[in-house]
PDB file of C-alpha atoms and ligand atoms in Angstrom:
ATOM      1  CA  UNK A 160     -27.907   7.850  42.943  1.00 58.00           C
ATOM      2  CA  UNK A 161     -27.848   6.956  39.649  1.00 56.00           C
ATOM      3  CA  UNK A 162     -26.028   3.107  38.886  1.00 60.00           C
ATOM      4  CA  UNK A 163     -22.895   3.464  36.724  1.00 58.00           C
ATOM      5  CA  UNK A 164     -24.607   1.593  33.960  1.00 58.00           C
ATOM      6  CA  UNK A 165     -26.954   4.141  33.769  1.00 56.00           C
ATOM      7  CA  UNK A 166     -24.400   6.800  33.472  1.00 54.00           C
ATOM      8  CA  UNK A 167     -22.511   5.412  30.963  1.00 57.00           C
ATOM      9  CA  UNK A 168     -25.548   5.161  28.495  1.00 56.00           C
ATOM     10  CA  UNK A 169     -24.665   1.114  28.343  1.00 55.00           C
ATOM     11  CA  UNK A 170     -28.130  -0.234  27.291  1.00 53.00           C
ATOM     12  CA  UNK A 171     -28.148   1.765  24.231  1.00 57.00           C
ATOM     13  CA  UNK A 172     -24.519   0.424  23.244  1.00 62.00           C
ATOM     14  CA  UNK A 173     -24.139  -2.824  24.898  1.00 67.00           C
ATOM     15  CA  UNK A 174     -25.531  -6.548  24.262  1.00 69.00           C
ATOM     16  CA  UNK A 175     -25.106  -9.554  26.111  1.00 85.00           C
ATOM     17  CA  UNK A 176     -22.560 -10.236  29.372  1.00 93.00           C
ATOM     18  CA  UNK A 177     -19.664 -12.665  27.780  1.00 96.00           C
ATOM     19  CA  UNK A 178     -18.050 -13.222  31.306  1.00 97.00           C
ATOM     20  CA  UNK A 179     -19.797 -12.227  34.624  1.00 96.00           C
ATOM     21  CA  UNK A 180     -17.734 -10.993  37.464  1.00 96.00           C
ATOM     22  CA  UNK A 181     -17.941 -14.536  39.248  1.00 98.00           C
ATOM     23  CA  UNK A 182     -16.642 -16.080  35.998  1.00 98.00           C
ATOM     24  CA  UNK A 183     -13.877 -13.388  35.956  1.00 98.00           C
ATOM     25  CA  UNK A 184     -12.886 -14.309  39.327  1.00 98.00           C
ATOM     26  CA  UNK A 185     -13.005 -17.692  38.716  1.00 98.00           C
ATOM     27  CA  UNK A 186     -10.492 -17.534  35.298  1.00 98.00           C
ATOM     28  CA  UNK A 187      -7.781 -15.117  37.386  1.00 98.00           C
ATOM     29  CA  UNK A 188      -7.541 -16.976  40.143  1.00 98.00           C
ATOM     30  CA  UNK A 189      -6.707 -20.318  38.084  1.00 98.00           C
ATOM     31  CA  UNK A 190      -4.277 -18.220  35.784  1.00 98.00           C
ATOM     32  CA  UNK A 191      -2.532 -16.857  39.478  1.00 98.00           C
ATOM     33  CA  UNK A 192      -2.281 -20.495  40.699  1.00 98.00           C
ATOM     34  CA  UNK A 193      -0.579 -21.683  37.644  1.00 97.00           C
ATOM     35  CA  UNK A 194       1.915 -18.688  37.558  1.00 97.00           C
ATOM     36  CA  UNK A 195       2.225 -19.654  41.389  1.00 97.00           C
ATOM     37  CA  UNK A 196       2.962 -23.403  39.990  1.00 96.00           C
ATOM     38  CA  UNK A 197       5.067 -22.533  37.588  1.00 96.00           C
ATOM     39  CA  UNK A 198       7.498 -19.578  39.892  1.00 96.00           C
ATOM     40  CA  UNK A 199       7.697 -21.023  42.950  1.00 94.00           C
ATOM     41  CA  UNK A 200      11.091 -23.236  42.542  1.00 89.00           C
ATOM     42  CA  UNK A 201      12.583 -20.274  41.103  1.00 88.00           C
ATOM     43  CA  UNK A 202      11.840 -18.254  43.928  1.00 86.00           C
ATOM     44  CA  UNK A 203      13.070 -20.477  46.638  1.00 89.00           C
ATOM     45  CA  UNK A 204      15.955 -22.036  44.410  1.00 89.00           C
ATOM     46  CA  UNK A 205      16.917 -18.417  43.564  1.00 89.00           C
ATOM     47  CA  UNK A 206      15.416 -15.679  45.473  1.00 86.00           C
ATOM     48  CA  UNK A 207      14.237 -14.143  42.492  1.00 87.00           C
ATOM     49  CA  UNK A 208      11.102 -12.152  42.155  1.00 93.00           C
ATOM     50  CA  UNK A 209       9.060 -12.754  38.859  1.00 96.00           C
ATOM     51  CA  UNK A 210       8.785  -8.941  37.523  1.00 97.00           C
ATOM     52  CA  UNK A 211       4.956  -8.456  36.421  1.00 98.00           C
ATOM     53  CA  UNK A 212       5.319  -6.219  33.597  1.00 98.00           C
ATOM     54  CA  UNK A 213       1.681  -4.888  32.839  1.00 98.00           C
ATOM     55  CA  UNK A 214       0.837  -3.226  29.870  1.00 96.00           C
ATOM     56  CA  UNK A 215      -1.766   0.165  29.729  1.00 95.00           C
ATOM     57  CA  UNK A 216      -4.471   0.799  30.368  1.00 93.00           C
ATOM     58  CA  UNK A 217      -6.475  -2.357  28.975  1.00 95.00           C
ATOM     59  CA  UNK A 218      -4.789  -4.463  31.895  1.00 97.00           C
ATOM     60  CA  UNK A 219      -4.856  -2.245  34.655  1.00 97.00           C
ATOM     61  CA  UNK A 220      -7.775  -4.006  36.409  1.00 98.00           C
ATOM     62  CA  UNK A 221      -6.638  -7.420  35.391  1.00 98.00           C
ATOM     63  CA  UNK A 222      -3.099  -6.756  36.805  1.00 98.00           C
ATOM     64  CA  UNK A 223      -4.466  -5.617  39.712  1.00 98.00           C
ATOM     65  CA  UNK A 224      -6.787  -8.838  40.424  1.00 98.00           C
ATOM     66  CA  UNK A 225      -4.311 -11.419  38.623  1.00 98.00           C
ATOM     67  CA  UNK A 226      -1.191 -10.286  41.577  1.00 98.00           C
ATOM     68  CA  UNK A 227      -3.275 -10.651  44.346  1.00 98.00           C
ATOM     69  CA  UNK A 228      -3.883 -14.212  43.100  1.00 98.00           C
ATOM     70  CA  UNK A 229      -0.064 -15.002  43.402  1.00 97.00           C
ATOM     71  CA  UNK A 230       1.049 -16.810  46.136  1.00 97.00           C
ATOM     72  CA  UNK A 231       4.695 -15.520  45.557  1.00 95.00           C
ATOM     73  CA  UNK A 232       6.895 -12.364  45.790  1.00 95.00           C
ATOM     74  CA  UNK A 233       6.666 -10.522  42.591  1.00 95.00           C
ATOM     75  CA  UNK A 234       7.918  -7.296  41.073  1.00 96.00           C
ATOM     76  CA  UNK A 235       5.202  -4.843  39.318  1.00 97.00           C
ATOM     77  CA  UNK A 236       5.907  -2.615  36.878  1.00 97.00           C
ATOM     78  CA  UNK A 237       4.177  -1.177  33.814  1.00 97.00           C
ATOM     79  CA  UNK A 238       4.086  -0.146  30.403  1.00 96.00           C
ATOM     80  CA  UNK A 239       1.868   1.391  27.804  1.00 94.00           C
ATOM     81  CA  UNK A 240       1.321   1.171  24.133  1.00 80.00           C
ATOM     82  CA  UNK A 241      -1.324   2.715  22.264  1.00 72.00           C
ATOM     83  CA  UNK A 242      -2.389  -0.072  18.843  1.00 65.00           C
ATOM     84  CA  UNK A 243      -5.800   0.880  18.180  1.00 53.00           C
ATOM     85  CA  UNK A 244      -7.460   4.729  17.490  1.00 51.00           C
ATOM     86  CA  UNK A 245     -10.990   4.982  18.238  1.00 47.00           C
ATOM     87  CA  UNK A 246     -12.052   2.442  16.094  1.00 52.00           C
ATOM     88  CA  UNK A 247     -12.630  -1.083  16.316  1.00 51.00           C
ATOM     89  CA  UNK A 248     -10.192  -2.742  14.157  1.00 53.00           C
ATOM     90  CA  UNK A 249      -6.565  -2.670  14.981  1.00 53.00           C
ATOM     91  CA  UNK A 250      -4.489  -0.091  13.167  1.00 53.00           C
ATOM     92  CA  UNK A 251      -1.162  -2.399  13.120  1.00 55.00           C
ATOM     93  CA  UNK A 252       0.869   0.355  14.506  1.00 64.00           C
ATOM     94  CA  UNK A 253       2.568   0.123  17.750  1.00 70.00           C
ATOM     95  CA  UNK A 254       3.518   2.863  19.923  1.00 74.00           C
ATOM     96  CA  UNK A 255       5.220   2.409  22.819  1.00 79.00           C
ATOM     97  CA  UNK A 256       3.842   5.823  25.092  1.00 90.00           C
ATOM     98  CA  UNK A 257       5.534   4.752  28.765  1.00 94.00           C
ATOM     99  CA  UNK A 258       8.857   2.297  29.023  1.00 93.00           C
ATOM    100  CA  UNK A 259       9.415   0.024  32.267  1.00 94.00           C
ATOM    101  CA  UNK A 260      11.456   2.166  35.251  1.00 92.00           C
ATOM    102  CA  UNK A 261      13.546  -1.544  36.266  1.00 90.00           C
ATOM    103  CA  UNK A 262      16.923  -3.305  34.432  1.00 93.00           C
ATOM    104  CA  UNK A 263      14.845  -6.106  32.505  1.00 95.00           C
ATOM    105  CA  UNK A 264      18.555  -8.161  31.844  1.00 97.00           C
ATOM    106  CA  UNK A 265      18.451 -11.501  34.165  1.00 96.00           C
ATOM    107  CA  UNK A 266      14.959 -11.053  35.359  1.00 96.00           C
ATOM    108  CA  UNK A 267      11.853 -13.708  34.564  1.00 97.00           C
ATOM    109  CA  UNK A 268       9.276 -11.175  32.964  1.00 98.00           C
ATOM    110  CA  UNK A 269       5.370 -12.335  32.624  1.00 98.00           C
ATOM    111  CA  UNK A 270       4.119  -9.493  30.523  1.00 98.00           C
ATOM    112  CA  UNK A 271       0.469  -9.390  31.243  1.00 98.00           C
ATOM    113  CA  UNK A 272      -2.239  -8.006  28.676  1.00 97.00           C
ATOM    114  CA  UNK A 273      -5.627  -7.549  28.469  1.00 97.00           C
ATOM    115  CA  UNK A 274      -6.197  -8.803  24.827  1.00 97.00           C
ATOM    116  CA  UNK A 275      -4.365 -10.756  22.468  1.00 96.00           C
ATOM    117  CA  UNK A 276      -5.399 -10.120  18.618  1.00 93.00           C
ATOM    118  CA  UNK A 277      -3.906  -9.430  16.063  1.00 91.00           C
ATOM    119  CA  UNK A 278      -0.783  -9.900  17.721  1.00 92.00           C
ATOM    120  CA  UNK A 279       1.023  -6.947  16.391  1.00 88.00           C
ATOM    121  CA  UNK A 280       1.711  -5.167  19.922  1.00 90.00           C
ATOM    122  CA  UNK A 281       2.662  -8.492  22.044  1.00 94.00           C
ATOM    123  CA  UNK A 282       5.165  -9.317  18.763  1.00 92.00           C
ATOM    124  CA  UNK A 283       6.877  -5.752  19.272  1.00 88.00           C
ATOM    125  CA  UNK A 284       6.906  -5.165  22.885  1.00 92.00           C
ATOM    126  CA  UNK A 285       8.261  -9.101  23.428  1.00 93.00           C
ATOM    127  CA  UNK A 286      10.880  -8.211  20.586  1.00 90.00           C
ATOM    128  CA  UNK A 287      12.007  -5.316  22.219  1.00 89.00           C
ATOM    129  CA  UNK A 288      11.756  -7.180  25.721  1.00 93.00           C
ATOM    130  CA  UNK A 289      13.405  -9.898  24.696  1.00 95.00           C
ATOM    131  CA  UNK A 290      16.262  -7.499  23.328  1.00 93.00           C
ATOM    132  CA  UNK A 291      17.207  -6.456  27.170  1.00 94.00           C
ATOM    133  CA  UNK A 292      18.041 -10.057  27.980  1.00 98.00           C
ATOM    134  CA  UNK A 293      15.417 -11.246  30.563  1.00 97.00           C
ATOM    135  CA  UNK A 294      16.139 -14.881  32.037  1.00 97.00           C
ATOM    136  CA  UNK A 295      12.737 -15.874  31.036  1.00 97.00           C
ATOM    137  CA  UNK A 296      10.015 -13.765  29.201  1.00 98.00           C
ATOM    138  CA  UNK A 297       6.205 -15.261  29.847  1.00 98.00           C
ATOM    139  CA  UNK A 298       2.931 -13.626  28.338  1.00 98.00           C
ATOM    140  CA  UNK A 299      -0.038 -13.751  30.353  1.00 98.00           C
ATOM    141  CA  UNK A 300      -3.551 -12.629  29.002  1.00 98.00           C
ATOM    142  CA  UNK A 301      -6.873 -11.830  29.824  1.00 98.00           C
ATOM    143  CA  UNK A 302      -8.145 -12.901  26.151  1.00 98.00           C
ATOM    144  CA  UNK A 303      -7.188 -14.591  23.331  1.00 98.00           C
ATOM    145  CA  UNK A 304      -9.228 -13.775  20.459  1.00 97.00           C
ATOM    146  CA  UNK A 305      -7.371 -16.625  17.913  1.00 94.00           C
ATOM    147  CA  UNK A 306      -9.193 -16.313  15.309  1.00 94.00           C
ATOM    148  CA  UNK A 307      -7.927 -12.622  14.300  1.00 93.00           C
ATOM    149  CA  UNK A 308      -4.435 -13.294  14.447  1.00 94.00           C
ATOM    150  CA  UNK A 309      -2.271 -11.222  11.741  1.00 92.00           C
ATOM    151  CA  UNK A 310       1.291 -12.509  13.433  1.00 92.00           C
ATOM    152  CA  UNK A 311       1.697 -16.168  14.751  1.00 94.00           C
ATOM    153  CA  UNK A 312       1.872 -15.561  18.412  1.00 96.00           C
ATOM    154  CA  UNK A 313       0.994 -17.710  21.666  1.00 97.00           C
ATOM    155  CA  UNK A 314       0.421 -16.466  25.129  1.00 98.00           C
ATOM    156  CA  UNK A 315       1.609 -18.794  27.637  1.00 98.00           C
ATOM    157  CA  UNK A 316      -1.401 -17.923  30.357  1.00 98.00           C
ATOM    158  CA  UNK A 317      -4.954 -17.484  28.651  1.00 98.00           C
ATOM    159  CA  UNK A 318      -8.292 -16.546  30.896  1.00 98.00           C
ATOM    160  CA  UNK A 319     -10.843 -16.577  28.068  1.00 98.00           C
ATOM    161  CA  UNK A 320     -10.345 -17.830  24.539  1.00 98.00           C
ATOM    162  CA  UNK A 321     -13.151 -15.422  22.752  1.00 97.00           C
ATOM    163  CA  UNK A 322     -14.352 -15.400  19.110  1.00 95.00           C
ATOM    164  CA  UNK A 323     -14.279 -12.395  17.034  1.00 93.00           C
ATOM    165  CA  UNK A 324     -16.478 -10.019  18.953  1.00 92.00           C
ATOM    166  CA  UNK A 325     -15.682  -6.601  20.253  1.00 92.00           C
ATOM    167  CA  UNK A 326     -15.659  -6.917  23.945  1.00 95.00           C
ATOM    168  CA  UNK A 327     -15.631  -3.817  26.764  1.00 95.00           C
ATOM    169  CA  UNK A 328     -15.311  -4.046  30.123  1.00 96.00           C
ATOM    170  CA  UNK A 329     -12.766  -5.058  32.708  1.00 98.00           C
ATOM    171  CA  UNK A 330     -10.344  -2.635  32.052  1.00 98.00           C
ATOM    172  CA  UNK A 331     -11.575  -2.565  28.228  1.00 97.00           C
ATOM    173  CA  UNK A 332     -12.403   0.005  26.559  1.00 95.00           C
ATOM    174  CA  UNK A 333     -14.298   1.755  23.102  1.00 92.00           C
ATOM    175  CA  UNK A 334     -12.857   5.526  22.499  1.00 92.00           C
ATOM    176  CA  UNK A 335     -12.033   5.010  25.900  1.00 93.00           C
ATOM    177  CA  UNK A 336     -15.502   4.090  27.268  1.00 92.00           C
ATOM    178  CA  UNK A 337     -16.551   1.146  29.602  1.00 93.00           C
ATOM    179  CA  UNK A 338     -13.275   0.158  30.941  1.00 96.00           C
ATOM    180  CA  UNK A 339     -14.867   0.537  34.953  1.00 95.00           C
ATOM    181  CA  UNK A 340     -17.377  -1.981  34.009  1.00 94.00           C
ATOM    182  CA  UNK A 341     -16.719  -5.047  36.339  1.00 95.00           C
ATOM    183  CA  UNK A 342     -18.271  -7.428  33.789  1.00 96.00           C
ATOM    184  CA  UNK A 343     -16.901  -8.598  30.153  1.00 97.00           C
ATOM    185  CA  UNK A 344     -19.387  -7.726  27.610  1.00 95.00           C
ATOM    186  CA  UNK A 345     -19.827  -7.374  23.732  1.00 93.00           C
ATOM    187  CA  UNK A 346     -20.455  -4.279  21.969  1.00 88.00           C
ATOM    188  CA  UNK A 347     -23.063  -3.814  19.531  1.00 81.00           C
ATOM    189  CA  UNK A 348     -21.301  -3.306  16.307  1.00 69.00           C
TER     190      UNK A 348
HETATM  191  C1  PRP B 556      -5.275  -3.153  22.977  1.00 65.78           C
HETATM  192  C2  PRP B 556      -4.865  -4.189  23.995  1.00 65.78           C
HETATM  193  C3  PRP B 556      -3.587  -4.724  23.440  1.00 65.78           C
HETATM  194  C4  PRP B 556      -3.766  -4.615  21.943  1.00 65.78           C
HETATM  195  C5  PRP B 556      -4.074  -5.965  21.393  1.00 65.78           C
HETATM  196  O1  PRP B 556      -4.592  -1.983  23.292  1.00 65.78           O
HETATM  197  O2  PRP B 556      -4.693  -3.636  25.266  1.00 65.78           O
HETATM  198  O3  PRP B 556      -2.486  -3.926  23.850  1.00 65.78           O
HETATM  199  O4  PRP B 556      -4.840  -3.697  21.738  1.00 65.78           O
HETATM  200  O5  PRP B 556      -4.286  -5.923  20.020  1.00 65.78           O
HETATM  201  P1  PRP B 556      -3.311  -6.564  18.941  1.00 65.78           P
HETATM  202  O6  PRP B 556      -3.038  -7.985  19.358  1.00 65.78           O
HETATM  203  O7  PRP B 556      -4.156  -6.491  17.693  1.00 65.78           O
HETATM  204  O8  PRP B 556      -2.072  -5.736  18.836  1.00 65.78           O
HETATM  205  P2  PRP B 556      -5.044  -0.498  22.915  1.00 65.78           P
HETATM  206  O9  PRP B 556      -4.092   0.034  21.913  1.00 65.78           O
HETATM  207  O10 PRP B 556      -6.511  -0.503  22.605  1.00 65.78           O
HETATM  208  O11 PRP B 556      -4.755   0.348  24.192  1.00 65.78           O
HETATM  209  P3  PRP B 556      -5.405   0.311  25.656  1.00 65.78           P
HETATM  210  O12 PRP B 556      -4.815  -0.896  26.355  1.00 65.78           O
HETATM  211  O13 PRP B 556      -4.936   1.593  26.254  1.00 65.78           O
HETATM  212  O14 PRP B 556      -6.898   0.232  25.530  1.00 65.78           O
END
């Protein structure tokens, strides 16, 4: 049978491994034990649930890795915004394509993302979060890439800070390519 890599035509298009599986591991399951850390009064203080809000399809496989990490109840839920076309460079237009199904008002929401930019879709979607009047709003990423940043913004959880390469894999994609790769790596440009 042939291997997935093979299948997907990746040594033509792809360079180096950035992060290997192991060192993907390794990254969510610190980022779970501080989110554990940082919840856990709250839960037993309160009885409230953190709500994981995750946003499509970049964090799909992230989400699902980062929330078997925490050592807590928690909430999942998703949403999906569309920022880039089938390019590489963001487009700076944010479209929200699928909205949350819970009441956001009083909850602690840790929206969690693949990739942090340019900043542009985090900015919206935490303005229009924070306009439904969580009790706390957290961001929790995959990857900050800082040094492409359009709009000041910080993410409160970070995996991997990355430099200004195009990266697939892990949920990733290019024109929707790649994303079942269990590896981070760049893309030839
Ligand atoms: C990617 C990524 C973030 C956004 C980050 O989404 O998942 O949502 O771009 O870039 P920014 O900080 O410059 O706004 P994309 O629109 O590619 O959708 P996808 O998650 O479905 O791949």
């Amino acid at each position: 049978m042939k291997s997935v890599q093979s299948m997907l035509g990746i040594k033509d298009n792809i360079d180096q491994i950035l992060y290997s599986k192991e060192e993907i591991a390794q990254a969510v399951k610190r980022v779970g034990e501080e989110i554990t850390r940082d919840y856990a009064e709250t839960v037993t203080s309160t009885g409230r649930k953190p709500l994981m809000i995750g946003i499509l399809k970049g964090s799909f496989m992230f989400m699902a890795d980062l929330v078997r990490e925490i050592d807590l109840a928690c909430k999942v839920e998703f949403m999906a915004a569309k920022s880039y076309g089938q390019g590489t460079v963001s487009s700076g237009f944010v479209q929200i394509v699928k909205d949350v199904e819970t009441m956001i008002e009083g909850r602690d929401v840790i929206v969690v993302e693949d990739i942090l930019d340019t900043g542009n879709t985090l900015n919206e979607l935490c303005a229009l979060l924070r306009a439904r009047r969580p009790n706390s709003l957290k961001v929790c990423v995959f990857l900050d890439k800082r040094g492409t940043r359009k709009i000041p913004f910080e993410a409160d959880y970070v995996c991997f800070e990355i430099e200004n390469e195009f990266v697939v894999g892990y949920g990733l994609d290019y024109a929707e390519r790649y994303r079942n790769l269990p590896d981070l790596r760049i893309l030839k440009q």
